[in-house]
Coordinates of C-alpha atoms and ligand atoms in Angstrom, one line a residue:
M1 CA -26.1 22.0 -52.7
Q2 CA -30.3 23.3 -52.9
A3 CA -31.3 26.7 -52.2
S4 CA -33.9 26.9 -49.2
D5 CA -36.8 28.9 -49.4
I6 CA -36.4 30.6 -46.1
K7 CA -33.5 33.5 -46.2
A8 CA -31.5 34.8 -43.5
T9 CA -32.2 38.7 -42.6
L10 CA -28.5 39.7 -40.2
S11 CA -30.3 43.6 -39.1
F12 CA -28.0 46.1 -36.8
S13 CA -28.4 48.0 -33.9
D14 CA -26.3 50.7 -35.2
G15 CA -28.2 51.4 -38.2
S16 CA -26.8 49.7 -40.5
P17 CA -28.2 48.4 -43.5
A18 CA -29.8 44.6 -43.1
I19 CA -28.7 42.0 -45.7
E20 CA -30.3 38.7 -46.7
M21 CA -28.0 35.5 -47.0
P22 CA -29.2 32.3 -48.4
I23 CA -29.5 29.3 -47.1
Y24 CA -28.8 26.2 -48.4
K25 CA -30.1 22.2 -47.2
G26 CA -27.9 19.0 -47.2
T27 CA -30.1 16.1 -47.6
I28 CA -29.5 15.7 -44.2
G29 CA -28.3 17.7 -41.2
P30 CA -28.5 21.3 -40.3
D31 CA -29.8 23.7 -43.2
V32 CA -26.1 26.7 -43.1
I33 CA -26.1 29.9 -43.8
D34 CA -24.2 31.2 -46.5
I35 CA -22.4 34.3 -45.3
S36 CA -19.5 34.1 -48.4
K37 CA -20.6 37.2 -48.8
L38 CA -20.8 39.0 -45.4
Y39 CA -17.4 40.7 -45.9
A40 CA -18.0 42.4 -49.1
Q41 CA -21.6 43.5 -48.2
T42 CA -20.8 44.5 -44.3
G43 CA -17.4 44.8 -43.6
R44 CA -17.8 42.8 -41.1
F45 CA -16.5 38.8 -40.2
T46 CA -18.1 36.3 -38.4
Y47 CA -16.3 34.8 -34.7
D48 CA -16.6 30.8 -33.7
P49 CA -13.2 29.7 -32.9
G50 CA -13.6 26.2 -32.7
F51 CA -16.2 26.3 -35.7
M52 CA -18.8 25.6 -33.2
S53 CA -21.4 26.9 -36.0
T54 CA -19.3 27.2 -39.2
A55 CA -19.3 24.4 -42.0
S56 CA -16.1 24.8 -43.7
C57 CA -17.2 22.5 -46.9
N58 CA -19.9 20.7 -48.2
S59 CA -19.3 17.2 -48.4
K60 CA -21.0 14.2 -49.6
I61 CA -18.6 11.5 -47.5
T62 CA -19.7 11.2 -44.3
F63 CA -21.9 11.8 -41.6
I64 CA -22.7 12.5 -38.1
D65 CA -25.6 12.8 -36.0
G66 CA -24.3 13.5 -32.9
D67 CA -27.9 13.0 -31.2
K68 CA -29.2 10.0 -32.1
G69 CA -25.9 8.6 -32.3
E70 CA -24.8 7.8 -35.6
L71 CA -22.4 7.3 -37.8
V72 CA -23.0 7.2 -41.3
Y73 CA -20.1 7.0 -44.7
R74 CA -21.6 7.1 -47.8
G75 CA -25.3 6.6 -46.9
Y76 CA -23.8 3.4 -44.8
Q77 CA -24.2 2.8 -41.5
I78 CA -21.0 2.3 -39.4
Q79 CA -22.6 -0.6 -37.6
D80 CA -24.0 -2.7 -41.6
L81 CA -20.2 -2.0 -42.3
A82 CA -18.4 -3.2 -39.6
T83 CA -20.3 -6.4 -39.3
N84 CA -20.9 -7.0 -43.2
C85 CA -17.7 -6.1 -44.4
D86 CA -14.2 -5.1 -44.1
F87 CA -11.4 -2.2 -44.2
L88 CA -10.9 -2.4 -47.6
E89 CA -14.1 -2.6 -49.5
S90 CA -15.0 0.8 -46.7
C91 CA -11.8 1.9 -48.0
Y92 CA -13.4 1.7 -51.8
L93 CA -16.9 3.3 -50.7
L94 CA -15.5 6.7 -49.3
L95 CA -13.1 6.7 -52.2
K96 CA -15.6 5.7 -55.1
G97 CA -19.2 6.7 -53.3
D98 CA -20.2 2.9 -54.0
L99 CA -19.2 -0.3 -52.6
P100 CA -17.4 -2.5 -54.7
N101 CA -19.0 -5.8 -56.4
A102 CA -16.9 -9.0 -56.1
K103 CA -14.9 -7.9 -59.2
Q104 CA -14.3 -4.5 -58.2
K105 CA -13.0 -5.5 -54.7
V106 CA -10.4 -8.0 -56.3
D107 CA -9.3 -5.7 -58.2
F108 CA -8.7 -3.0 -55.9
E109 CA -7.6 -5.9 -52.9
T110 CA -5.0 -6.8 -56.2
L111 CA -4.4 -2.7 -56.5
V112 CA -3.3 -1.9 -53.4
S113 CA -1.4 -5.2 -52.4
H114 CA 0.8 -4.1 -55.3
H115 CA 2.0 -0.6 -53.8
T116 CA 3.0 -2.4 -50.4
M117 CA 6.8 -2.0 -50.8
V118 CA 8.1 1.3 -49.5
H119 CA 11.0 2.7 -51.4
E120 CA 14.2 0.7 -49.5
Q121 CA 15.7 3.9 -49.1
M122 CA 12.6 5.1 -46.6
Q123 CA 14.6 2.6 -44.2
F124 CA 18.1 4.5 -44.5
F125 CA 15.7 8.0 -44.0
L126 CA 14.1 5.7 -40.7
R127 CA 17.4 4.6 -39.5
G128 CA 18.4 8.9 -39.1
F129 CA 15.8 8.5 -35.7
R130 CA 15.8 8.1 -32.7
R131 CA 15.0 4.9 -31.3
D132 CA 13.4 5.9 -28.4
A133 CA 10.9 8.7 -30.7
H134 CA 7.8 8.5 -30.6
P135 CA 6.0 6.2 -33.4
M136 CA 4.1 9.5 -33.8
A137 CA 7.0 12.2 -34.3
V138 CA 8.6 9.0 -36.8
L139 CA 5.5 8.9 -38.7
T140 CA 4.7 12.3 -39.4
G141 CA 8.3 12.5 -41.0
L142 CA 7.9 9.4 -42.7
V143 CA 4.4 10.3 -44.5
G144 CA 6.0 13.5 -45.0
A145 CA 8.8 11.8 -46.6
M146 CA 6.6 10.0 -49.1
A147 CA 6.5 13.7 -50.8
A148 CA 10.3 12.8 -51.7
F149 CA 10.0 9.1 -52.6
Y150 CA 7.4 9.3 -55.2
H151 CA 7.3 12.5 -56.5
D152 CA 6.6 11.2 -60.2
G153 CA 4.2 13.3 -61.0
L154 CA 3.2 16.8 -59.6
D155 CA 0.7 17.4 -61.4
Y156 CA -2.2 16.6 -59.4
G157 CA -4.7 18.3 -61.7
D158 CA -4.7 15.0 -62.8
P159 CA -7.1 12.0 -62.0
R160 CA -5.0 9.7 -62.5
I161 CA -2.2 11.3 -60.8
R162 CA -4.2 11.5 -57.8
D163 CA -5.8 7.8 -58.1
I164 CA -1.8 6.4 -57.5
A165 CA -0.8 8.8 -54.7
Q166 CA -3.8 7.6 -52.6
I167 CA -3.3 3.9 -53.5
R168 CA -0.2 3.9 -52.8
L169 CA -0.7 6.3 -49.0
I170 CA -3.6 3.5 -48.5
A171 CA -1.4 1.0 -49.8
K172 CA 2.0 2.5 -48.0
M173 CA 0.5 3.2 -44.5
P174 CA 0.8 0.0 -43.2
T175 CA 4.2 -0.9 -44.6
L176 CA 5.0 2.3 -42.9
V177 CA 3.5 2.1 -39.4
A178 CA 5.4 -1.5 -38.7
M179 CA 8.9 -0.8 -39.7
A180 CA 8.3 2.4 -36.8
Y181 CA 7.2 -0.1 -34.5
K182 CA 10.2 -2.6 -35.4
Y183 CA 12.8 0.3 -35.8
S184 CA 11.5 1.5 -32.1
V185 CA 12.6 -2.0 -30.7
G186 CA 15.7 -2.8 -32.9
Q187 CA 14.0 -5.9 -34.8
P188 CA 14.4 -6.6 -38.6
F189 CA 11.6 -5.0 -40.8
V190 CA 9.3 -7.6 -42.1
Y191 CA 8.6 -7.2 -45.5
P192 CA 4.7 -6.9 -46.9
Q193 CA 3.6 -10.5 -47.6
N194 CA 0.7 -9.6 -50.5
N195 CA -1.1 -12.8 -50.5
L196 CA -2.6 -11.9 -47.1
S197 CA -5.6 -9.4 -46.6
Y198 CA -4.3 -6.2 -46.1
T199 CA -4.9 -5.8 -42.3
A200 CA -3.2 -9.7 -41.8
N201 CA 0.2 -8.5 -43.6
F202 CA 0.0 -5.0 -41.3
M203 CA -0.2 -7.8 -37.9
R204 CA 2.2 -10.0 -39.9
M205 CA 4.5 -6.6 -40.0
M206 CA 4.0 -5.9 -36.7
F207 CA 4.8 -9.0 -34.7
G208 CA 6.4 -11.3 -37.0
N209 CA 9.8 -12.6 -37.4
P210 CA 12.4 -13.8 -40.1
C211 CA 13.0 -16.6 -37.7
E212 CA 9.6 -17.7 -37.3
E213 CA 6.4 -18.5 -39.3
Y214 CA 3.2 -16.1 -38.4
I215 CA 0.3 -17.8 -38.2
V216 CA -3.1 -15.4 -38.8
N217 CA -5.4 -15.2 -36.3
P218 CA -8.7 -14.8 -37.9
V219 CA -10.9 -13.6 -34.9
L220 CA -7.3 -11.4 -34.4
V221 CA -7.5 -9.8 -37.5
R222 CA -11.0 -9.2 -37.8
A223 CA -11.2 -7.1 -34.7
L224 CA -8.8 -4.5 -36.5
D225 CA -9.9 -4.8 -39.4
R226 CA -12.5 -4.0 -37.5
I227 CA -10.7 -0.8 -35.9
F228 CA -10.1 0.9 -39.0
I229 CA -12.9 0.4 -40.5
L230 CA -15.1 2.7 -37.4
H231 CA -11.5 4.7 -37.8
A232 CA -12.1 5.3 -41.3
D233 CA -13.1 9.0 -41.1
H234 CA -15.1 11.0 -39.5
E235 CA -16.5 13.9 -40.9
Q236 CA -14.6 17.4 -40.6
N237 CA -12.9 16.8 -37.5
A238 CA -9.5 18.6 -36.3
S239 CA -6.9 16.7 -38.9
T240 CA -9.8 16.0 -41.5
S241 CA -10.1 20.1 -42.0
T242 CA -6.3 20.3 -41.8
V243 CA -5.7 17.7 -44.7
R244 CA -8.2 19.9 -46.1
L245 CA -7.0 23.1 -45.5
A246 CA -3.2 22.3 -45.8
G247 CA -4.1 20.6 -49.2
S248 CA -6.4 23.9 -50.0
S249 CA -3.1 26.0 -51.3
G250 CA -2.0 23.0 -53.7
T251 CA 1.0 21.4 -52.0
N252 CA 1.0 17.6 -52.0
P253 CA -1.3 15.0 -50.6
F254 CA 1.7 13.5 -48.9
A255 CA 2.8 16.9 -47.3
A256 CA -1.4 17.5 -46.4
I257 CA -1.4 14.1 -44.9
A258 CA 1.8 14.2 -42.8
A259 CA -0.2 17.9 -41.6
G260 CA -3.0 15.4 -40.8
V261 CA -1.0 13.2 -38.8
A262 CA 0.8 15.1 -37.0
C263 CA -3.0 17.4 -35.9
L264 CA -4.4 13.6 -34.6
W265 CA -1.0 13.0 -32.2
G266 CA -2.7 15.4 -30.3
P267 CA -4.5 14.0 -26.8
A268 CA -8.4 15.7 -27.3
H269 CA -8.1 14.0 -30.7
G270 CA -6.1 10.5 -31.8
G271 CA -4.1 10.6 -28.9
A272 CA -7.0 10.1 -26.5
N273 CA -6.9 6.1 -26.7
E274 CA -3.3 6.2 -25.1
A275 CA -4.0 8.9 -23.1
C276 CA -6.5 6.6 -22.0
L277 CA -5.3 3.2 -21.4
Q278 CA -3.0 4.8 -19.4
M279 CA -6.0 6.3 -17.1
L280 CA -7.2 2.8 -16.6
E281 CA -3.4 1.6 -16.3
E282 CA -3.4 4.6 -13.4
I283 CA -6.3 3.5 -12.0
Q284 CA -5.4 0.2 -12.1
A285 CA -2.0 0.7 -9.5
N286 CA -3.3 3.2 -7.8
G287 CA -6.1 0.7 -6.3
G288 CA -8.2 -0.6 -9.2
V289 CA -12.1 -0.2 -9.0
E290 CA -11.9 0.5 -5.4
K291 CA -10.0 4.0 -7.1
I292 CA -12.8 4.9 -9.1
G293 CA -14.8 6.8 -6.7
E294 CA -11.8 9.2 -5.9
F295 CA -11.5 9.6 -9.2
I296 CA -14.4 10.8 -10.2
A297 CA -14.2 13.0 -8.4
K298 CA -10.6 14.4 -9.2
V299 CA -12.5 14.4 -12.9
K300 CA -15.2 16.7 -11.3
D301 CA -13.2 19.1 -9.8
K302 CA -12.6 21.9 -12.4
E303 CA -9.6 23.0 -11.0
S304 CA -8.0 19.5 -11.1
G305 CA -7.5 20.2 -14.6
V306 CA -8.2 16.1 -15.4
R307 CA -10.9 14.6 -17.3
L308 CA -11.9 11.0 -18.2
M309 CA -10.7 10.3 -21.1
G310 CA -12.6 8.3 -23.7
F311 CA -15.2 10.1 -22.6
G312 CA -17.3 13.1 -24.4
H313 CA -17.0 14.0 -28.1
R314 CA -17.4 17.6 -29.9
V315 CA -20.5 16.3 -32.1
Y316 CA -21.7 13.1 -30.3
K317 CA -24.5 14.4 -27.4
N318 CA -25.2 10.8 -27.0
F319 CA -23.6 7.2 -27.2
D320 CA -20.9 6.9 -30.0
P321 CA -21.7 4.4 -32.3
R322 CA -18.0 3.0 -32.7
A323 CA -18.1 2.4 -28.9
K324 CA -20.3 0.0 -28.8
L325 CA -18.8 -2.2 -31.5
M326 CA -15.7 -1.7 -29.7
R327 CA -17.2 -2.8 -26.5
E328 CA -18.4 -5.9 -28.9
T329 CA -15.1 -6.7 -30.8
C330 CA -13.3 -6.3 -26.9
Y331 CA -15.4 -9.1 -25.3
E332 CA -14.6 -11.1 -28.7
V333 CA -11.3 -10.3 -28.2
L334 CA -10.2 -10.9 -25.1
E335 CA -12.2 -14.4 -24.7
E336 CA -10.0 -15.8 -27.9
L337 CA -6.8 -14.7 -26.0
G338 CA -8.6 -16.3 -23.0
L339 CA -8.4 -13.3 -20.9
G340 CA -12.1 -12.8 -20.0
D341 CA -10.8 -11.6 -16.6
D342 CA -8.6 -8.5 -18.1
P343 CA -8.5 -6.6 -15.1
L344 CA -8.5 -4.0 -17.1
F345 CA -11.3 -4.4 -19.3
K346 CA -12.8 -5.1 -15.9
L347 CA -12.1 -1.5 -14.3
A348 CA -13.5 -0.1 -17.6
M349 CA -17.4 -1.4 -17.7
T350 CA -17.4 -0.1 -13.8
L351 CA -15.7 3.2 -14.9
E352 CA -18.3 3.1 -17.5
K353 CA -21.4 2.6 -16.1
I354 CA -20.2 4.7 -12.4
A355 CA -20.7 7.9 -15.2
L356 CA -23.1 7.0 -16.8
E357 CA -24.6 7.1 -13.4
D358 CA -23.7 9.9 -12.6
E359 CA -25.1 14.0 -12.3
Y360 CA -22.0 15.2 -13.6
F361 CA -21.7 13.5 -17.5
V362 CA -25.4 12.9 -17.5
S363 CA -25.8 16.4 -17.5
R364 CA -23.2 16.9 -20.2
K365 CA -24.0 14.7 -22.2
L366 CA -20.6 13.0 -22.0
Y367 CA -20.8 9.0 -23.4
P368 CA -17.6 6.5 -24.3
N369 CA -16.6 7.6 -27.2
V370 CA -14.6 4.7 -29.4
D371 CA -11.1 5.5 -27.3
F372 CA -12.9 4.3 -24.2
Y373 CA -12.1 0.4 -25.4
S374 CA -10.2 0.3 -28.8
G375 CA -6.9 1.1 -26.1
I376 CA -8.5 -2.3 -24.4
V377 CA -8.2 -4.1 -27.7
Q378 CA -5.1 -2.8 -29.4
R379 CA -3.1 -3.9 -25.9
A380 CA -4.9 -7.1 -25.5
L381 CA -2.9 -8.0 -29.9
G382 CA -0.1 -7.2 -28.4
I383 CA 0.0 -2.8 -30.3
P384 CA 1.9 -1.5 -27.3
T385 CA 0.2 1.1 -26.1
D386 CA 2.1 4.5 -28.0
M387 CA 2.0 2.8 -31.2
F388 CA -2.3 3.4 -30.9
T389 CA -2.2 6.5 -32.3
C390 CA -0.3 5.6 -35.7
V391 CA -3.3 2.0 -35.9
F392 CA -5.2 5.4 -35.5
A393 CA -3.7 7.5 -39.0
L394 CA -3.3 3.9 -40.9
A395 CA -7.1 4.1 -40.7
R396 CA -7.9 7.8 -41.2
T397 CA -5.8 8.3 -43.6
V398 CA -8.2 6.5 -46.7
G399 CA -10.4 9.3 -45.3
W400 CA -7.9 12.0 -45.1
I401 CA -7.4 11.0 -48.7
A402 CA -11.3 11.1 -50.1
Q403 CA -12.1 14.7 -48.6
W404 CA -8.5 16.2 -50.1
E405 CA -9.5 14.1 -53.6
E406 CA -13.2 15.6 -52.9
M407 CA -12.1 19.1 -51.6
I408 CA -9.9 19.0 -55.0
T409 CA -12.8 18.2 -57.5
D410 CA -15.1 20.7 -55.8
P411 CA -15.9 23.9 -58.4
E412 CA -15.9 25.5 -55.3
Y413 CA -12.7 25.2 -54.6
K414 CA -10.5 28.1 -53.3
I415 CA -7.5 28.7 -50.9
G416 CA -8.2 28.4 -47.0
R417 CA -7.9 31.7 -45.6
P418 CA -9.8 31.9 -42.1
R419 CA -9.8 36.0 -40.2
Q420 CA -9.5 36.7 -37.6
L421 CA -10.6 39.6 -34.5
F422 CA -7.5 41.2 -34.5
N423 CA -6.7 42.6 -30.6
G424 CA -3.3 42.8 -30.0
F425 CA -1.3 46.2 -30.2
T426 CA -1.7 48.4 -33.0
S427 CA 1.4 50.8 -34.1
R428 CA 4.2 50.8 -31.5
S429 CA 8.1 51.6 -32.6
V430 CA 10.9 50.1 -31.3
K431 CA 13.2 51.6 -28.8
P432 CA 16.8 51.2 -29.0
L433 CA 17.8 47.8 -26.5
N434 CA 19.3 49.4 -24.2
N435 CA 16.1 51.3 -23.6
R436 CA 13.4 48.2 -23.9
Ligands
LIG1 N1 -14.4 14.8 -18.4 C1 -14.6 15.3 -18.2 N2 -15.5 16.9 -17.8 C2 -15.5 17.2 -19.6 C3 -15.2 16.1 -20.2 C4 -14.3 14.7 -19.8 N3 -13.6 13.6 -20.4 N4 -15.2 15.9 -21.6 C5 -16.1 17.1 -21.8 N5 -16.3 17.4 -20.3 C6 -17.2 19.0 -20.2 C7 -15.8 20.0 -19.5 O1 -15.1 20.1 -18.3 C8 -17.1 20.6 -20.1 O2 -17.5 21.4 -18.5 P1 -18.7 22.4 -18.6 O3 -19.5 23.2 -19.0 O4 -18.9 22.9 -16.7 O5 -17.3 23.2 -18.6 C9 -18.4 20.3 -20.7 O6 -17.9 19.0 -20.4 C10 -18.0 20.4 -22.4 O7 -17.1 20.0 -22.9 P2 -15.8 20.9 -23.9 O8 -14.4 20.5 -23.5 O9 -16.9 21.7 -24.5 O10 -16.6 19.3 -24.5 P3 -16.0 19.7 -26.9 O11 -17.1 19.4 -27.4 O12 -15.2 21.0 -26.4 O13 -14.4 19.2 -26.0 C11 -13.8 16.6 -26.3 C12 -14.6 17.4 -26.6 C13 -13.2 15.2 -27.1 C14 -12.4 17.3 -26.4 C15 -13.7 16.3 -24.6 O14 -14.7 15.7 -24.7 C16 -12.4 15.8 -23.9 O15 -11.5 16.5 -23.6 N6 -12.6 14.6 -23.8 C17 -11.6 13.8 -23.2 C18 -10.7 13.3 -25.0 C19 -10.8 12.3 -25.8 O16 -11.7 11.2 -24.9 N7 -11.6 12.6 -26.6 C20 -11.5 11.6 -27.7 C21 -12.4 12.3 -29.1 S1 -13.0 11.0 -30.1 C22 -12.1 11.0 -30.9 C23 -11.8 11.0 -32.0 O17 -13.5 11.5 -32.9 O18 -10.5 11.9 -32.3

C-alpha cells in the first residue's frame, strides 16, 4: 500500500479534538482512508451497512471499474482472457498471479486431473439427502463434508497443505456438482475421465451415462468454459467476503468455501440467473413479447416488489462486460444447436432493448448483468434451472480460494470482527412466566 501525501481530517461539531487519518493509494481505483485507529482515538465506530464505502481488505487479484464496465483478473481484461485462454489457465492466473507458460499449463492440467475423483464414501453421504432437495443445499453439504474427507493436513500455515487443498477444491467441484445432479435425476454417477479437458469432463459427468459413449461438442464445451471464466472471480462480493470472513477464524478452507456456496445461493447474488430464467419463462407463458410493457410497469411499481432479474449491479454502473461476452456465447450456442429462433432469447433481447431505453433504468444506471444471458446459455446446454447456481459455485471456487490464500498470507491478516450500532433494549429484568 502506498501512502498518499494527502491526509483526511475528521472534525466533530461538539468540540472533540479533530483527528488525522492516513490515506492510501492502490494501483487503480479510489483511494482509501485508514480508519483502523478511529475507535482507539475517538471512541466512535463507522457505520456502513452493506459496505457501500468500505474496503474490507487490500487485494491484488481482481479489479472492477464499475463506471467503465471493466473486469480485470491480475491485470488482464476479461474479454482478453475469455477470448484467448481457457478456464484452467484463468485458474492458474488467479491462484499464482501470472498466466502459465506451455509447460506450467500442462503440469497444472495434469495436477488438477489427478484430483478429480472424490472419496468413494462421499456417495453414501450424498445418498442421505432427499432426491428433490435443491442442488445448492446438497452442494453446500458436500463441500462442507470435504473437510471431513480430506483432513490429512490441517496446518494451513504450511503452504504445501494450502496448495493441495486448493487443487482438491478446483478438481473435485465438477465431480461433486455432477454427482448432485445425477442423484437428483436418479441416474448412476459418472466417474471423471482424465484425458478430457476440465470442462469436457464436467459435461460428460453431467450428461453422459454408462450405456453409451459421450460425444464431446467443442462449441458447447467452449461456451461452458467461457461461463466458468466469466464467473471465476469478482472482487469482494458477498460470497467472497463470506469466505474471507469465515476463513479469518482459521477454519479449514473447505468449511470456508462451503460458507461461500451458501451465500452464493441467494437470489440477489448467484441465484439471480435461476431467477432470471424463471422470470423470462413466466413472461413467455403469460403472453411473451406482447406483455413486456405490463411487466416493466410492474417492475417500476415499488409496491409490487418485482425486480427485473439480471439487471442492475452494486458495482457496474455501466454495462457488465460479462453480459456482452455472454450474449455473444448465447448466439454461438443457439446457432450450434439449431435454436436460432429460441423464443426466450428473442424475449430477452426485446426486454433488454426496452429496458435500456426506459428512463427508470437509464436514470438508475441499471444495465444487464451476466445473469441476463447465462441462464439461456445453460438451458440450451441442457443444464436444469436449479443447477445454474451450482455451476456458478463451481466456477467461483477458484476465486474464493485465491482470495482465501491472499488473506491467510497477508501480514495484516486478523480475524474479521465488524462492530455495530446497538439500538435494542439496554436493561430489562426477566418477569416470572405467568406475568409476561
Ligand atoms: N429491477 C428494478 N429496479 C431495480 C433493480 C432491478 N433489477 N435493481 C435496482 N433497482 C432499483 C432499486 O429499486 C433502487 O431504486 P430507488 O433508488 O428508486 O429506490 C435503485 O435501482 C438502486 O437499487 P439498489 O437495490 O440500491 O442497488 P444495489 O446496488 O443495492 O443492488 C442488485 C444491486 C444486484 C442487488 C440489484 O440491482 C438487483 O436486485 N438486481 C436483480 C438481481 C440480479 O440480477 N442480481 C445479479 C447480480 S450479478 C451476479 C453477481 O455478480 O453476483
